[in-house]
PDB file of C-alpha atoms in Angstrom:
ATOM      1  CA  MET O  11     -75.349   8.502  40.583  1.00  0.00           C
ATOM      2  CA  CYS O  12     -78.637   8.852  39.554  1.00  0.00           C
ATOM      3  CA  SER O  13     -81.997   6.848  41.018  1.00  0.00           C
ATOM      4  CA  GLU O  14     -85.419   6.064  40.033  1.00  0.00           C
ATOM      5  CA  PHE O  15     -88.201   6.223  42.604  1.00  0.00           C
ATOM      6  CA  GLU O  16     -91.293   4.447  42.244  1.00  0.00           C
ATOM      7  CA  VAL O  17     -94.136   6.765  42.935  1.00  0.00           C
ATOM      8  CA  GLY O  18     -96.661   5.343  45.543  1.00  0.00           C
ATOM      9  CA  GLU O  19     -94.232   2.440  45.724  1.00  0.00           C
ATOM     10  CA  ASP O  20     -95.908  -1.117  45.328  1.00  0.00           C
ATOM     11  CA  LYS O  21     -99.370   0.575  44.767  1.00  0.00           C
ATOM     12  CA  GLY O  22     -98.546   2.895  42.230  1.00  0.00           C
ATOM     13  CA  TRP O  23    -100.181   6.234  41.073  1.00  0.00           C
ATOM     14  CA  VAL O  24    -103.685   5.821  42.540  1.00  0.00           C
ATOM     15  CA  VAL O  25    -106.366   7.475  44.200  1.00  0.00           C
ATOM     16  CA  PRO O  26    -105.382   7.968  47.887  1.00  0.00           C
ATOM     17  CA  SER O  27    -107.840   6.789  50.595  1.00  0.00           C
ATOM     18  CA  SER O  28    -109.897   9.179  51.896  1.00  0.00           C
ATOM     19  CA  LYS O  29    -107.912   9.523  55.218  1.00  0.00           C
ATOM     20  CA  ASN O  30    -104.867  10.128  53.385  1.00  0.00           C
ATOM     21  CA  ASP O  31    -105.255  13.026  50.769  1.00  0.00           C
ATOM     22  CA  GLN O  32    -101.248  14.160  51.587  1.00  0.00           C
ATOM     23  CA  LEU O  33    -100.049  10.504  50.603  1.00  0.00           C
ATOM     24  CA  TYR O  34     -97.824  11.688  47.977  1.00  0.00           C
ATOM     25  CA  ASN O  35     -96.777  14.809  49.335  1.00  0.00           C
ATOM     26  CA  GLN O  36     -95.255  12.523  52.387  1.00  0.00           C
ATOM     27  CA  TRP O  37     -93.541   9.910  50.273  1.00  0.00           C
ATOM     28  CA  ALA O  38     -91.689  12.915  48.458  1.00  0.00           C
ATOM     29  CA  SER O  39     -90.817  14.472  51.935  1.00  0.00           C
ATOM     30  CA  LYS O  40     -89.194  11.383  52.928  1.00  0.00           C
ATOM     31  CA  ASN O  41     -86.832  11.288  49.716  1.00  0.00           C
ATOM     32  CA  ARG O  42     -83.967  13.315  48.564  1.00  0.00           C
ATOM     33  CA  PHE O  43     -84.213  14.280  44.616  1.00  0.00           C
ATOM     34  CA  LYS O  44     -81.443  15.276  42.740  1.00  0.00           C
ATOM     35  CA  VAL O  45     -80.953  16.426  38.957  1.00  0.00           C
ATOM     36  CA  ASN O  46     -81.130  13.781  36.632  1.00  0.00           C
ATOM     37  CA  ASP O  47     -83.130  11.189  39.013  1.00  0.00           C
ATOM     38  CA  THR O  48     -86.129   9.735  37.342  1.00  0.00           C
ATOM     39  CA  LEU O  49     -89.893   9.250  38.766  1.00  0.00           C
ATOM     40  CA  LYS O  50     -91.522   6.186  37.668  1.00  0.00           C
ATOM     41  CA  PHE O  51     -95.603   6.508  37.695  1.00  0.00           C
ATOM     42  CA  GLU O  52     -97.408   3.271  37.167  1.00  0.00           C
ATOM     43  CA  TYR O  53    -101.222   3.568  36.742  1.00  0.00           C
ATOM     44  CA  LYS O  54    -104.246   2.444  34.970  1.00  0.00           C
ATOM     45  CA  LYS O  55    -106.731   4.250  33.516  1.00  0.00           C
ATOM     46  CA  ASP O  56    -105.337   7.507  34.546  1.00  0.00           C
ATOM     47  CA  SER O  57    -102.549   9.796  33.592  1.00  0.00           C
ATOM     48  CA  VAL O  58     -99.805  12.231  34.907  1.00  0.00           C
ATOM     49  CA  LEU O  59    -100.032  16.047  34.011  1.00  0.00           C
ATOM     50  CA  VAL O  60     -96.785  18.347  35.003  1.00  0.00           C
ATOM     51  CA  VAL O  61     -98.366  21.576  35.503  1.00  0.00           C
ATOM     52  CA  THR O  62     -97.415  24.807  37.363  1.00  0.00           C
ATOM     53  CA  GLU O  63     -97.700  25.623  40.758  1.00  0.00           C
ATOM     54  CA  GLU O  64    -101.116  27.535  40.268  1.00  0.00           C
ATOM     55  CA  GLU O  65    -102.587  24.671  38.106  1.00  0.00           C
ATOM     56  CA  TYR O  66    -101.437  22.486  41.245  1.00  0.00           C
ATOM     57  CA  ASN O  67    -103.226  24.405  43.534  1.00  0.00           C
ATOM     58  CA  LYS O  68    -106.436  24.789  41.371  1.00  0.00           C
ATOM     59  CA  CYS O  69    -106.065  20.936  40.539  1.00  0.00           C
ATOM     60  CA  LYS O  70    -106.973  21.902  36.984  1.00  0.00           C
ATOM     61  CA  SER O  71    -104.537  22.493  33.966  1.00  0.00           C
ATOM     62  CA  SER O  72    -105.906  23.116  30.365  1.00  0.00           C
ATOM     63  CA  HIS O  73    -102.053  23.503  28.854  1.00  0.00           C
ATOM     64  CA  PRO O  74    -100.047  21.151  30.931  1.00  0.00           C
ATOM     65  CA  ILE O  75     -96.041  21.195  30.579  1.00  0.00           C
ATOM     66  CA  SER O  76     -96.205  17.558  29.901  1.00  0.00           C
ATOM     67  CA  PHE O  77     -99.065  15.045  29.662  1.00  0.00           C
ATOM     68  CA  PHE O  78     -98.589  11.417  29.949  1.00  0.00           C
ATOM     69  CA  ASN O  79    -101.227   8.880  29.798  1.00  0.00           C
ATOM     70  CA  ASN O  80     -99.741   5.535  28.541  1.00  0.00           C
ATOM     71  CA  GLY O  81     -99.634   3.751  32.178  1.00  0.00           C
ATOM     72  CA  ASP O  82     -96.218   3.461  32.694  1.00  0.00           C
ATOM     73  CA  THR O  83     -94.112   6.880  32.762  1.00  0.00           C
ATOM     74  CA  VAL O  84     -90.553   7.810  33.500  1.00  0.00           C
ATOM     75  CA  TYR O  85     -90.136  11.354  34.164  1.00  0.00           C
ATOM     76  CA  LYS O  86     -86.715  12.459  34.107  1.00  0.00           C
ATOM     77  CA  LEU O  87     -86.044  15.467  36.882  1.00  0.00           C
ATOM     78  CA  ASP O  88     -83.696  17.677  34.737  1.00  0.00           C
ATOM     79  CA  ARG O  89     -83.136  20.834  36.848  1.00  0.00           C
ATOM     80  CA  PRO O  90     -83.168  21.815  40.547  1.00  0.00           C
ATOM     81  CA  GLY O  91     -86.355  23.329  41.734  1.00  0.00           C
ATOM     82  CA  LEU O  92     -90.066  22.728  42.452  1.00  0.00           C
ATOM     83  CA  PHE O  93     -91.799  20.052  40.211  1.00  0.00           C
ATOM     84  CA  TYR O  94     -95.699  19.875  40.435  1.00  0.00           C
ATOM     85  CA  PHE O  95     -97.603  16.681  39.474  1.00  0.00           C
ATOM     86  CA  ILE O  96    -101.532  15.927  38.936  1.00  0.00           C
ATOM     87  CA  SER O  97    -103.850  13.509  37.698  1.00  0.00           C
ATOM     88  CA  GLY O  98    -105.513  14.795  34.684  1.00  0.00           C
ATOM     89  CA  VAL O  99    -108.933  12.421  35.498  1.00  0.00           C
ATOM     90  CA  ALA O 100    -111.554  14.667  36.835  1.00  0.00           C
ATOM     91  CA  GLY O 101    -111.784  14.389  40.811  1.00  0.00           C
ATOM     92  CA  HIS O 102    -108.508  12.565  41.327  1.00  0.00           C
ATOM     93  CA  CYS O 103    -106.298  15.711  41.830  1.00  0.00           C
ATOM     94  CA  GLU O 104    -109.176  16.773  44.389  1.00  0.00           C
ATOM     95  CA  ARG O 105    -108.670  13.656  46.354  1.00  0.00           C
ATOM     96  CA  GLY O 106    -105.061  14.033  46.723  1.00  0.00           C
ATOM     97  CA  MET O 107    -103.515  12.221  43.619  1.00  0.00           C
ATOM     98  CA  LYS O 108    -101.056  15.265  43.014  1.00  0.00           C
ATOM     99  CA  MET O 109     -97.589  15.799  44.359  1.00  0.00           C
ATOM    100  CA  ILE O 110     -94.770  18.322  44.674  1.00  0.00           C
ATOM    101  CA  ILE O 111     -91.219  17.284  44.039  1.00  0.00           C
ATOM    102  CA  LYS O 112     -88.120  19.340  45.155  1.00  0.00           C
ATOM    103  CA  VAL O 113     -84.968  18.858  43.441  1.00  0.00           C
ATOM    104  CA  LEU O 114     -81.819  19.656  45.294  1.00  0.00           C
ATOM    105  CA  GLU O 115     -79.090  21.806  43.837  1.00  0.00           C
ATOM    106  CA  PRO O 116     -76.149  19.870  42.680  1.00  0.00           C
ATOM    107  CA  GLU O 117     -73.531  19.777  45.251  1.00  0.00           C
ATOM    108  CA  ASN O 118     -70.422  21.701  44.515  1.00  0.00           C
ATOM    109  CA  PRO O 119     -67.392  19.369  43.623  1.00  0.00           C
ATOM    110  CA  PRO O 120     -64.524  19.336  45.987  1.00  0.00           C
ATOM    111  CA  PRO O 121     -61.393  21.843  44.854  1.00  0.00           C
ATOM    112  CA  PRO O 122     -58.552  19.957  43.290  1.00  0.00           C
ATOM    113  CA  PRO O 123     -55.776  19.240  45.186  1.00  0.00           C
ATOM    114  CA  PRO O 124     -52.732  21.679  45.173  1.00  0.00           C
ATOM    115  CA  SER O 125     -50.232  21.219  42.332  1.00  0.00           C
ATOM    116  CA  ASN O 126     -46.984  20.083  43.085  1.00  0.00           C
ATOM    117  CA  ASN O 127     -44.771  20.438  39.984  1.00  0.00           C
ATOM    118  CA  VAL O 128     -41.504  21.706  39.214  1.00  0.00           C
ATOM    119  CA  ALA O 129     -42.825  25.397  37.967  1.00  0.00           C
ATOM    120  CA  SER O 130     -44.397  25.764  41.312  1.00  0.00           C
ATOM    121  CA  GLU O 131     -41.327  24.800  43.295  1.00  0.00           C
ATOM    122  CA  MET O 132     -38.962  26.863  41.180  1.00  0.00           C
ATOM    123  CA  ALA O 133     -40.843  30.181  42.170  1.00  0.00           C
ATOM    124  CA  SER O 134     -39.995  30.165  45.373  1.00  0.00           C
ATOM    125  CA  PRO O 135     -38.075  32.645  47.126  1.00  0.00           C
ATOM    126  CA  THR O 136     -34.895  30.499  48.092  1.00  0.00           C
ATOM    127  CA  VAL O 137     -34.448  29.303  44.172  1.00  0.00           C
ATOM    128  CA  VAL O 138     -34.825  32.870  42.654  1.00  0.00           C
ATOM    129  CA  LEU O 139     -32.206  34.065  45.135  1.00  0.00           C
ATOM    130  CA  LEU O 140     -29.428  31.205  44.414  1.00  0.00           C
ATOM    131  CA  MET O 141     -30.583  31.829  40.869  1.00  0.00           C
ATOM    132  CA  SER O 142     -29.697  35.552  41.008  1.00  0.00           C
ATOM    133  CA  LEU O 143     -26.567  34.726  42.853  1.00  0.00           C
ATOM    134  CA  PHE O 144     -25.250  32.242  40.595  1.00  0.00           C
ATOM    135  CA  GLY O 145     -25.892  34.571  37.624  1.00  0.00           C
ATOM    136  CA  VAL O 146     -23.916  37.194  39.294  1.00  0.00           C
ATOM    137  CA  LEU O 147     -21.159  35.059  40.028  1.00  0.00           C
ATOM    138  CA  PHE O 148     -20.725  33.654  36.350  1.00  0.00           C
ATOM    139  CA  MET O 149     -20.862  37.286  34.704  1.00  0.00           C
TER     140      MET O 149
END
């Protein structure tokens, strides 16, 4: 089951107040993201860039992995691992408009229940012994 997460919740993707430049990473740390979940970014006069770790740390990207500026972006988390997001507007990333998302590895499904078919029962030692004796008696 996939979930959609609203980045920034009711405020959206905006520059955090000067007192909270870790706003988005704090929000991300409170959520559990799985493969195929989506992030919804709502913003005005801004953009969302998906970047490398190095670009995230520098708050700069001349060649982002993905770039969005339509004001209403839904981004699919398509693999486990880390995703790095920054604002593309000058100065916004440095003021805390950036976020790291960790997507969890998929959980392994439980093993199938043991089979109870006739072939597995026929392979039991008792059945083999009885069939051997029956064969000897009627030869």
